[in-house]
mmCIF file of C-alpha atoms in Angstrom:
data_model
loop_
_atom_site.group_PDB
_atom_site.id
_atom_site.type_symbol
_atom_site.label_atom_id
_atom_site.label_comp_id
_atom_site.label_asym_id
_atom_site.label_seq_id
_atom_site.Cartn_x
_atom_site.Cartn_y
_atom_site.Cartn_z
ATOM 1 C CA SER A 448 -0.149 0.250 -0.209
ATOM 2 C CA LEU A 449 1.210 3.155 -0.150
ATOM 3 C CA ASP A 450 2.099 3.698 3.242
ATOM 4 C CA ASP A 451 5.071 1.307 2.787
ATOM 5 C CA LYS A 452 8.178 3.379 3.252
ATOM 6 C CA SER A 453 9.937 1.628 1.430
ATOM 7 C CA GLN A 454 8.298 1.653 -2.062
ATOM 8 C CA PHE A 455 6.913 4.871 -1.275
ATOM 9 C CA PRO A 456 9.318 7.042 0.709
ATOM 10 C CA GLN A 457 7.517 10.430 -0.423
ATOM 11 C CA PHE A 458 4.000 9.248 0.325
ATOM 12 C CA ALA A 459 2.555 11.302 2.585
ATOM 13 C CA ARG A 460 -0.734 11.504 4.360
ATOM 14 C CA THR A 461 -3.312 14.161 4.818
ATOM 15 C CA ILE A 462 -6.410 12.081 6.645
ATOM 16 C CA PRO A 463 -4.489 9.529 9.829
ATOM 17 C CA SER A 464 -4.864 5.474 8.010
ATOM 18 C CA ASP A 465 -7.387 3.581 10.584
ATOM 19 C CA GLU A 466 -4.195 1.883 11.833
ATOM 20 C CA TYR A 467 -3.981 4.135 14.838
ATOM 21 C CA ASN A 468 -8.097 4.932 14.614
ATOM 22 C CA VAL A 469 -8.676 1.702 15.799
ATOM 23 C CA MET A 470 -6.712 1.696 18.907
ATOM 24 C CA SER A 471 -8.562 4.355 21.051
ATOM 25 C CA PHE A 472 -12.075 3.004 19.900
ATOM 26 C CA LEU A 473 -10.831 -1.052 20.853
ATOM 27 C CA THR A 474 -9.722 0.818 23.347
ATOM 28 C CA TYR A 475 -13.220 2.374 24.424
ATOM 29 C CA ILE A 476 -15.357 -0.895 23.711
ATOM 30 C CA ARG A 477 -13.064 -2.503 25.995
ATOM 31 C CA ASN A 478 -12.853 -0.317 29.106
ATOM 32 C CA VAL A 479 -16.059 1.266 28.473
ATOM 33 C CA LEU A 480 -18.339 -1.022 27.301
ATOM 34 C CA ASP A 481 -16.611 -3.960 28.631
ATOM 35 C CA VAL A 482 -17.289 -5.557 24.955
ATOM 36 C CA LYS A 483 -15.329 -8.553 25.094
ATOM 37 C CA TYR A 484 -16.796 -10.435 22.266
ATOM 38 C CA LEU A 485 -17.246 -8.222 19.228
ATOM 39 C CA ALA A 486 -18.538 -9.759 15.382
ATOM 40 C CA ILE A 487 -17.651 -8.189 12.077
ATOM 41 C CA LEU A 488 -18.862 -7.572 9.698
ATOM 42 C CA HIS A 489 -16.444 -5.986 6.355
ATOM 43 C CA SER A 490 -16.874 -5.397 3.131
ATOM 44 C CA ASN A 491 -14.592 -7.020 0.980
ATOM 45 C CA SER A 492 -12.758 -3.987 -0.148
ATOM 46 C CA GLU A 493 -9.315 -2.667 0.241
ATOM 47 C CA TYR A 494 -11.060 -0.240 3.288
ATOM 48 C CA GLY A 495 -13.530 -2.443 4.716
ATOM 49 C CA ASN A 496 -10.394 -5.470 4.398
ATOM 50 C CA ASN A 497 -7.908 -2.929 6.047
ATOM 51 C CA TYR A 498 -9.964 -2.067 8.049
ATOM 52 C CA ALA A 499 -10.216 -5.212 10.219
ATOM 53 C CA GLN A 500 -6.556 -6.533 9.773
ATOM 54 C CA ALA A 501 -5.923 -2.860 11.971
ATOM 55 C CA MET A 502 -8.624 -4.473 14.126
ATOM 56 C CA ARG A 503 -7.271 -7.546 15.353
ATOM 57 C CA GLU A 504 -3.737 -5.572 15.224
ATOM 58 C CA ALA A 505 -4.470 -3.081 17.736
ATOM 59 C CA ASN A 506 -5.863 -5.802 19.786
ATOM 60 C CA ARG A 507 -3.497 -8.118 19.786
ATOM 61 C CA VAL A 508 -0.573 -5.281 20.366
ATOM 62 C CA LEU A 509 -3.302 -3.408 23.092
ATOM 63 C CA GLY A 510 -3.765 -6.742 24.859
ATOM 64 C CA LEU A 511 -7.518 -6.147 25.041
ATOM 65 C CA ASP A 512 -8.136 -9.386 24.673
ATOM 66 C CA ILE A 513 -11.083 -9.119 22.351
ATOM 67 C CA ASN A 514 -12.679 -12.595 20.780
ATOM 68 C CA PHE A 515 -13.427 -11.552 17.010
ATOM 69 C CA TYR A 516 -15.571 -12.889 15.500
ATOM 70 C CA THR A 517 -14.714 -11.743 11.392
ATOM 71 C CA ARG A 518 -17.264 -11.820 8.093
ATOM 72 C CA SER A 519 -15.991 -10.408 4.754
ATOM 73 C CA VAL A 520 -18.644 -9.679 2.406
ATOM 74 C CA ASP A 521 -18.943 -7.933 -0.989
ATOM 75 C CA LEU A 522 -22.255 -6.701 -0.454
ATOM 76 C CA HIS A 523 -23.222 -4.345 -3.175
ATOM 77 C CA LEU A 524 -25.655 -1.801 -1.507
ATOM 78 C CA ALA A 525 -27.278 1.001 -2.838
ATOM 79 C CA SER A 526 -29.506 3.882 -2.411
ATOM 80 C CA PRO A 527 -33.038 4.260 -2.660
ATOM 81 C CA ASP A 528 -33.640 6.136 -6.136
ATOM 82 C CA VAL A 529 -30.879 3.288 -7.623
ATOM 83 C CA ALA A 530 -31.421 0.090 -8.325
ATOM 84 C CA ALA A 531 -29.003 -2.634 -5.520
ATOM 85 C CA LEU A 532 -26.805 -4.295 -8.030
ATOM 86 C CA PRO A 533 -27.658 -8.458 -7.202
ATOM 87 C CA VAL A 534 -26.016 -9.939 -4.157
ATOM 88 C CA THR A 535 -22.810 -12.053 -4.362
ATOM 89 C CA ALA A 536 -24.270 -15.950 -4.885
ATOM 90 C CA GLN A 537 -21.335 -17.229 -2.313
ATOM 91 C CA SER A 538 -22.510 -14.156 0.067
ATOM 92 C CA PRO A 539 -26.787 -13.430 -0.179
ATOM 93 C CA LEU A 540 -27.915 -11.037 2.496
ATOM 94 C CA GLU A 541 -30.288 -13.647 3.957
ATOM 95 C CA GLU A 542 -27.149 -16.161 4.680
ATOM 96 C CA ILE A 543 -25.497 -13.376 5.744
ATOM 97 C CA VAL A 544 -27.433 -12.197 8.595
ATOM 98 C CA LYS A 545 -28.074 -15.872 9.392
ATOM 99 C CA ASP A 546 -24.491 -16.561 10.030
ATOM 100 C CA LEU A 547 -24.554 -13.264 12.693
ATOM 101 C CA LYS A 548 -28.037 -14.327 14.364
ATOM 102 C CA ASP A 549 -25.550 -18.097 14.704
ATOM 103 C CA GLN A 550 -22.581 -16.412 16.373
ATOM 104 C CA ALA A 551 -25.438 -15.313 19.150
ATOM 105 C CA TYR A 552 -22.235 -12.380 19.030
ATOM 106 C CA THR A 553 -24.500 -8.949 20.908
ATOM 107 C CA TYR A 554 -22.547 -6.028 19.450
ATOM 108 C CA ILE A 555 -21.803 -6.559 15.853
ATOM 109 C CA TYR A 556 -19.813 -3.290 14.022
ATOM 110 C CA CYS A 557 -20.223 -2.651 10.152
ATOM 111 C CA ILE A 558 -16.975 -1.761 8.505
ATOM 112 C CA LEU A 559 -19.098 -1.602 5.304
ATOM 113 C CA THR A 560 -18.531 0.953 1.593
ATOM 114 C CA THR A 561 -22.510 1.680 -0.262
ATOM 115 C CA GLY A 562 -23.745 3.749 -2.026
ATOM 116 C CA ASP A 563 -24.373 7.197 -1.639
ATOM 117 C CA ASP A 564 -27.702 7.240 0.545
ATOM 118 C CA THR A 565 -29.726 5.354 2.891
ATOM 119 C CA GLY A 566 -30.945 2.000 0.646
ATOM 120 C CA GLY A 567 -28.276 -0.333 1.844
ATOM 121 C CA PHE A 568 -28.483 -0.075 4.961
ATOM 122 C CA ASP A 569 -31.782 -0.302 4.806
ATOM 123 C CA GLU A 570 -31.755 -2.892 3.110
ATOM 124 C CA LEU A 571 -29.054 -4.842 6.082
ATOM 125 C CA LEU A 572 -31.580 -3.686 9.401
ATOM 126 C CA ARG A 573 -34.386 -4.939 6.989
ATOM 127 C CA GLU A 574 -33.027 -8.182 7.038
ATOM 128 C CA ALA A 575 -31.945 -8.127 10.397
ATOM 129 C CA TYR A 576 -34.639 -7.655 11.798
ATOM 130 C CA ASN A 577 -36.289 -10.857 10.060
ATOM 131 C CA GLN A 578 -34.388 -12.455 10.993
ATOM 132 C CA GLY A 579 -34.700 -11.510 14.607
ATOM 133 C CA ILE A 580 -31.112 -9.922 15.958
ATOM 134 C CA ALA A 581 -32.013 -5.870 15.814
ATOM 135 C CA GLY A 582 -33.988 -4.290 16.970
ATOM 136 C CA PRO A 583 -35.407 -3.332 20.732
ATOM 137 C CA ASP A 584 -36.293 -7.193 21.354
ATOM 138 C CA SER A 585 -33.031 -8.369 19.619
ATOM 139 C CA GLN A 586 -30.730 -8.179 22.160
ATOM 140 C CA ARG A 587 -27.809 -7.145 20.087
ATOM 141 C CA THR A 588 -25.971 -3.893 19.516
ATOM 142 C CA TRP A 589 -25.229 -2.181 15.838
ATOM 143 C CA LEU A 590 -22.165 -0.501 14.997
ATOM 144 C CA PHE A 591 -20.842 1.978 12.756
ATOM 145 C CA SER A 592 -17.887 2.612 10.685
ATOM 146 C CA ASP A 593 -17.987 6.829 10.141
ATOM 147 C CA THR A 594 -19.024 5.539 6.427
ATOM 148 C CA PHE A 595 -22.686 5.479 8.190
ATOM 149 C CA ASP A 596 -23.297 8.953 8.095
ATOM 150 C CA ASP A 597 -25.869 11.541 9.295
ATOM 151 C CA ASN A 598 -27.747 11.503 6.290
ATOM 152 C CA GLN A 599 -29.000 7.663 6.647
ATOM 153 C CA LEU A 600 -32.050 9.144 9.630
ATOM 154 C CA LEU A 601 -31.277 12.787 9.465
ATOM 155 C CA ASN A 602 -34.513 14.069 8.466
ATOM 156 C CA ARG A 603 -35.797 10.679 7.233
ATOM 157 C CA ASN A 604 -39.737 10.375 7.125
ATOM 158 C CA PHE A 605 -41.206 6.754 8.116
ATOM 159 C CA SER A 606 -44.153 5.182 8.161
ATOM 160 C CA SER A 607 -45.433 3.992 11.723
ATOM 161 C CA ASP A 608 -45.759 -0.276 10.320
ATOM 162 C CA ASP A 609 -41.851 0.482 9.262
ATOM 163 C CA ILE A 610 -40.132 -2.247 10.342
ATOM 164 C CA LEU A 611 -36.677 0.101 10.075
ATOM 165 C CA VAL A 612 -38.503 2.052 13.236
ATOM 166 C CA LYS A 613 -37.613 -0.978 15.241
ATOM 167 C CA ALA A 614 -35.253 -2.069 12.669
ATOM 168 C CA TYR A 615 -33.258 0.744 13.555
ATOM 169 C CA GLN A 616 -33.118 0.537 17.530
ATOM 170 C CA GLY A 617 -29.936 0.333 19.132
ATOM 171 C CA VAL A 618 -27.853 1.312 15.758
ATOM 172 C CA GLY A 619 -25.244 3.835 16.341
ATOM 173 C CA ARG A 620 -22.188 5.566 14.986
ATOM 174 C CA LEU A 621 -18.793 4.672 16.823
ATOM 175 C CA GLU A 622 -15.781 6.432 14.950
ATOM 176 C CA VAL A 623 -12.915 8.048 16.499
ATOM 177 C CA ALA A 624 -12.577 12.120 14.664
ATOM 178 C CA SER A 625 -9.991 14.957 14.795
ATOM 179 C CA ASN A 626 -11.215 17.616 17.083
ATOM 180 C CA SER A 627 -10.362 20.513 15.722
ATOM 181 C CA GLN A 628 -12.361 22.486 18.855
ATOM 182 C CA ALA A 629 -8.673 21.411 21.057
ATOM 183 C CA LEU A 630 -7.310 23.378 18.691
ATOM 184 C CA LYS A 631 -9.176 26.376 19.300
ATOM 185 C CA GLY A 632 -7.951 29.308 21.348
ATOM 186 C CA ARG A 633 -4.256 29.110 19.176
ATOM 187 C CA GLY A 634 -3.071 32.226 17.301
ATOM 188 C CA VAL A 635 -1.871 29.734 14.463
ATOM 189 C CA TYR A 636 -4.716 27.261 13.939
ATOM 190 C CA ASP A 637 -7.449 31.154 14.510
ATOM 191 C CA GLU A 638 -6.001 32.506 12.125
ATOM 192 C CA PHE A 639 -6.054 28.873 9.093
ATOM 193 C CA GLU A 640 -9.451 29.580 9.596
ATOM 194 C CA ARG A 641 -9.383 32.758 9.096
ATOM 195 C CA GLN A 642 -8.094 32.634 6.377
ATOM 196 C CA MET A 643 -10.098 29.612 5.616
ATOM 197 C CA SER A 644 -13.204 31.593 5.232
ATOM 198 C CA LYS A 645 -11.270 34.821 3.094
ATOM 199 C CA LEU A 646 -11.534 31.522 0.098
ATOM 200 C CA LEU A 647 -14.893 32.845 -1.111
ATOM 201 C CA PRO A 648 -16.439 34.160 -3.170
ATOM 202 C CA ASP A 649 -13.537 35.640 -4.911
ATOM 203 C CA ASN A 650 -12.235 32.506 -5.917
ATOM 204 C CA LYS A 651 -15.016 30.293 -5.756
ATOM 205 C CA GLU A 652 -14.982 29.836 -10.284
ATOM 206 C CA TYR A 653 -11.634 28.722 -9.804
ATOM 207 C CA PHE A 654 -12.708 26.070 -7.299
ATOM 208 C CA ARG A 655 -15.890 25.151 -9.694
ATOM 209 C CA SER A 656 -12.997 24.396 -12.038
ATOM 210 C CA ILE A 657 -11.059 22.142 -10.540
ATOM 211 C CA PHE A 658 -13.076 20.024 -7.932
ATOM 212 C CA PRO A 659 -14.603 16.750 -10.173
ATOM 213 C CA PRO A 660 -18.496 17.477 -10.567
ATOM 214 C CA ILE A 661 -20.830 15.339 -8.036
ATOM 215 C CA ASP A 662 -23.233 13.563 -10.443
ATOM 216 C CA ASN A 663 -24.952 15.981 -12.433
ATOM 217 C CA PHE A 664 -25.128 18.896 -9.775
ATOM 218 C CA GLY A 665 -21.977 20.003 -10.258
ATOM 219 C CA VAL A 666 -20.091 20.852 -7.359
ATOM 220 C CA PRO A 667 -22.884 22.600 -5.151
ATOM 221 C CA PHE A 668 -21.559 22.946 -1.496
ATOM 222 C CA LEU A 669 -19.849 25.704 -3.369
ATOM 223 C CA ASP A 670 -22.907 27.730 -3.062
ATOM 224 C CA ASP A 671 -23.479 26.601 -0.043
ATOM 225 C CA PRO A 672 -23.310 29.740 2.303
ATOM 226 C CA ALA A 673 -21.648 28.016 4.913
ATOM 227 C CA PHE A 674 -19.485 26.285 3.186
ATOM 228 C CA LEU A 675 -15.760 26.987 3.963
ATOM 229 C CA GLN A 676 -17.285 29.548 7.726
ATOM 230 C CA PRO A 677 -16.318 28.553 11.366
ATOM 231 C CA PRO A 678 -17.108 26.974 12.417
ATOM 232 C CA LEU A 679 -15.348 24.351 10.492
ATOM 233 C CA SER A 680 -15.706 20.285 10.573
ATOM 234 C CA SER A 681 -14.186 17.728 11.998
ATOM 235 C CA ASN A 682 -11.921 17.406 8.980
ATOM 236 C CA THR A 683 -10.233 21.111 9.688
ATOM 237 C CA ALA A 684 -7.826 19.675 11.624
ATOM 238 C CA PHE A 685 -6.454 17.571 9.268
ATOM 239 C CA LEU A 686 -6.260 20.684 6.440
ATOM 240 C CA TYR A 687 -4.304 21.929 8.305
ATOM 241 C CA GLU A 688 -2.273 19.728 9.243
ATOM 242 C CA ALA A 689 -1.742 19.526 5.881
ATOM 243 C CA ALA A 690 -1.498 22.782 5.004
ATOM 244 C CA ILE A 691 1.857 22.283 7.396
ATOM 245 C CA ALA A 692 2.865 19.729 5.974
ATOM 246 C CA LEU A 693 3.016 20.672 2.118
ATOM 247 C CA GLY A 694 4.185 23.876 4.094
ATOM 248 C CA LEU A 695 7.116 22.224 4.944
ATOM 249 C CA SER A 696 7.630 19.843 1.992
ATOM 250 C CA ALA A 697 8.048 23.042 -0.412
ATOM 251 C CA CYS A 698 10.829 24.468 1.969
ATOM 252 C CA LYS A 699 12.851 21.336 2.018
ATOM 253 C CA SER A 700 11.835 21.179 -2.057
ATOM 254 C CA ASP A 701 13.608 24.753 -2.018
ATOM 255 C CA VAL A 702 16.414 23.747 -0.507
ATOM 256 C CA GLN A 703 17.610 20.565 -2.361
ATOM 257 C CA LEU A 704 16.683 22.673 -5.607
ATOM 258 C CA SER A 705 18.747 25.299 -4.501
ATOM 259 C CA ASN A 706 21.820 22.840 -3.126
ATOM 260 C CA ASN A 707 21.776 21.993 -7.558
#
C-alpha cells in the first residue's frame, strides 16, 4: 500500500490511517462498554479489509483480549433511488445475517462501503430485524463505522408500520474523529480558519473548475453559504496539518533545488 515507506518514501497522508484510530476505538469498547465479544462485518474492499486487519492487530498489540468473529462480504448496497446490484451467490444477504445470528455475538460492528444514501443499510437492518437480531427485543447492538453518516437517519420520514422504525433502534455510529475544537485558541490555527473563510467568494469559479462534479449536480457545496465559514468541520484539523506538511515539503524542495 501507499503507507509502505520502502516503496513510496515520499508519500504522506493528509488523513491518518485507521491503524491508529482503531486503537482508541477498541480501547473504548473494551474498557468503557465492556465488550469482550465482537462480530465484525466488513466489505471485501481495500477499506474494509484494511480496517478489519487493523482491528485485529490493535487488539493483539494492546492486549485487550477481545474475541472477534470476522466476516468479509461482497455486498453491493445501493441508494433507494438506484437499483441495487445483485448480491453475489457466495454471500447472499439472508445467509450473511443468519451467519451472524448463529454466532450469537451481541455486539456487531459494520465496516461497509455502500452507495451514497440509505438504501444499503436499510436492506441489511430490515433482514436483520426479520431474523430477530436487530431492534429493541433483539439483545443486539449494531455499530457502524464512519461510512454510516448522519443522512442515514436524519431528515427521513418513516411510516408508522415500517419495520425500519424498530430495526434502527439501538443502532449507532462509533468512530474516532479529529477534534478541531481542541485547537481553538491557538493563534496560528485561528488564523488558519480566518484565511480559509476568505477563500470565497472571490475564488469560487476557480474552485468550480478544479473540483470534480458530483453526478449531474456540479459542485453544489460551493454555493452553500456555510462552506469554509467557521465553525469548520471536524476535518479542519486534518486540513490544518496538511497545510503545514505541504509548506514544510515546499521549503525542503526549495532547499534541495538551491543546493543543486
